[in-house]
XYZ file of C-alpha atoms in Angstrom:
148
model
C 172.256 -109.359 88.703
C 170.856 -108.242 85.418
C 168.998 -110.073 82.702
C 167.330 -109.466 79.375
C 164.181 -110.557 77.570
C 163.232 -110.114 73.913
C 161.066 -111.308 71.018
C 158.218 -113.006 72.886
C 155.758 -114.841 70.631
C 152.809 -117.152 71.223
C 151.477 -119.394 68.484
C 148.866 -122.073 68.096
C 150.293 -125.425 67.143
C 153.788 -126.826 67.203
C 156.707 -124.425 67.501
C 157.906 -122.117 65.845
C 154.938 -120.506 63.910
C 154.125 -117.147 65.581
C 150.800 -115.322 65.860
C 151.943 -112.235 67.772
C 155.324 -110.671 68.270
C 156.529 -108.536 71.160
C 160.034 -107.387 70.250
C 160.397 -104.290 72.516
C 161.654 -102.234 69.570
C 161.107 -98.489 69.309
C 159.066 -96.306 69.134
C 156.866 -98.123 71.692
C 159.136 -100.396 73.718
C 156.467 -101.979 75.928
C 154.383 -104.098 73.571
C 150.704 -103.241 73.146
C 148.628 -104.468 76.079
C 151.632 -105.432 78.235
C 151.965 -103.840 81.672
C 154.443 -103.554 84.508
C 153.165 -104.248 87.999
C 153.195 -100.819 89.631
C 153.666 -102.367 93.094
C 157.018 -103.888 92.082
C 160.104 -102.165 93.527
C 161.964 -102.426 90.212
C 160.842 -101.967 86.624
C 162.288 -103.078 83.312
C 164.327 -100.684 81.230
C 164.142 -100.886 77.454
C 167.638 -100.529 76.055
C 169.268 -100.624 72.654
C 172.559 -102.482 72.908
C 174.294 -100.195 70.395
C 173.286 -97.093 72.378
C 174.034 -98.403 75.884
C 177.739 -98.780 76.592
C 177.517 -100.379 80.077
C 175.798 -103.522 78.770
C 178.089 -106.503 78.395
C 175.580 -108.443 76.266
C 174.479 -107.272 72.797
C 170.955 -108.069 71.633
C 170.455 -111.692 70.561
C 170.108 -110.862 66.849
C 173.469 -109.098 66.627
C 171.733 -106.192 64.876
C 171.648 -103.775 67.820
C 167.957 -104.197 68.639
C 166.086 -103.125 71.770
C 165.238 -105.480 74.627
C 163.838 -105.350 78.173
C 166.378 -105.536 80.986
C 165.993 -105.636 84.770
C 168.693 -104.824 87.317
C 167.696 -106.847 90.385
C 168.534 -105.929 93.918
C 168.348 -108.257 96.934
C 164.937 -110.023 97.136
C 163.260 -107.670 94.646
C 160.974 -108.925 91.897
C 160.084 -107.247 88.625
C 157.171 -108.503 86.546
C 155.986 -107.985 83.002
C 152.353 -109.009 82.528
C 150.973 -109.864 79.087
C 147.502 -108.805 78.022
C 144.809 -111.436 78.581
C 145.161 -113.995 75.824
C 142.210 -116.200 74.955
C 143.347 -119.648 73.865
C 141.407 -122.453 72.243
C 141.056 -125.043 75.023
C 141.611 -127.966 72.656
C 144.875 -126.623 71.197
C 148.515 -126.620 72.203
C 150.470 -123.339 71.998
C 154.134 -122.433 71.971
C 155.568 -119.450 73.884
C 158.840 -118.513 72.149
C 161.310 -115.932 73.549
C 164.981 -115.039 74.053
C 166.547 -114.384 77.477
C 169.790 -114.047 79.396
C 170.534 -113.882 83.148
C 173.789 -112.630 84.652
C 174.448 -112.826 88.367
C 174.601 -115.269 91.247
C 172.973 -118.678 91.281
C 170.118 -117.264 93.413
C 168.525 -115.448 90.476
C 166.287 -116.732 87.728
C 163.585 -116.163 85.176
C 160.170 -117.634 85.908
C 157.195 -117.889 83.566
C 153.789 -118.323 85.195
C 150.381 -119.202 83.808
C 148.094 -116.650 85.475
C 144.470 -117.726 85.369
C 143.630 -114.695 87.484
C 145.447 -111.405 87.981
C 146.911 -112.274 91.352
C 150.424 -112.427 92.667
C 152.538 -115.567 92.210
C 150.630 -117.588 94.834
C 147.972 -119.745 93.209
C 149.424 -119.533 89.697
C 151.095 -122.378 87.846
C 154.853 -122.215 87.366
C 155.348 -123.251 83.739
C 159.093 -122.799 83.393
C 162.200 -121.762 85.355
C 165.817 -121.153 84.367
C 168.727 -119.805 86.390
C 171.970 -118.144 85.303
C 172.530 -117.995 81.529
C 175.177 -115.326 80.772
C 174.574 -115.449 77.005
C 171.308 -115.244 75.073
C 169.306 -118.484 75.190
C 166.240 -119.490 73.173
C 163.273 -120.362 75.404
C 160.338 -122.474 74.207
C 157.395 -123.385 76.450
C 154.492 -125.534 75.318
C 151.179 -124.550 76.868
C 148.900 -127.569 76.792
C 145.203 -128.099 76.450
C 143.050 -126.542 79.218
C 146.088 -124.998 80.940
C 145.568 -121.296 80.078
C 142.786 -118.792 79.752
C-alpha cells in the first residue's frame, strides 16, 4: 500500500477560503510546526513526482509538485501531527486537502481531532476514506466547540 497527501489548509468559515497552507514543497518539505511521531515504525517521505520514477501517481496539480507519501507495511501506522491550532469556539472551520490511497481494502486515511497529544484512543475520528487510486479532494468541516 502507498498513499499521498498534499496541500492541507484550514480556514475559518465556509469552504474553500484558506488561512494557512501546508503544501510540502521544497526547500522545507515538512510544513512549519508539523511533526512525525518518532515512535511510529514508518515515516512519510516527501517526493517530487517528476523526480521519482517509481511513483505511479503524479502530484494532483499536474505540475510536478512535492507531496508526502507513506509506504505501509502490515499493521503499521504513520502519523503526521499538525501544530496546535487555536480555533474560535463559536466558528466553523474547513480542513481542505488532497489525498490518494493505493492498496488493499484494509488500508485507509483517518483524520482525528486531537484535544490532547495522545495516541488514537480518546480522540474523535472526524473522517475516514479507504482506497482511492487517484487524487481526491478532501473537505472536513470542524464544528463549533469540537477542536482546541
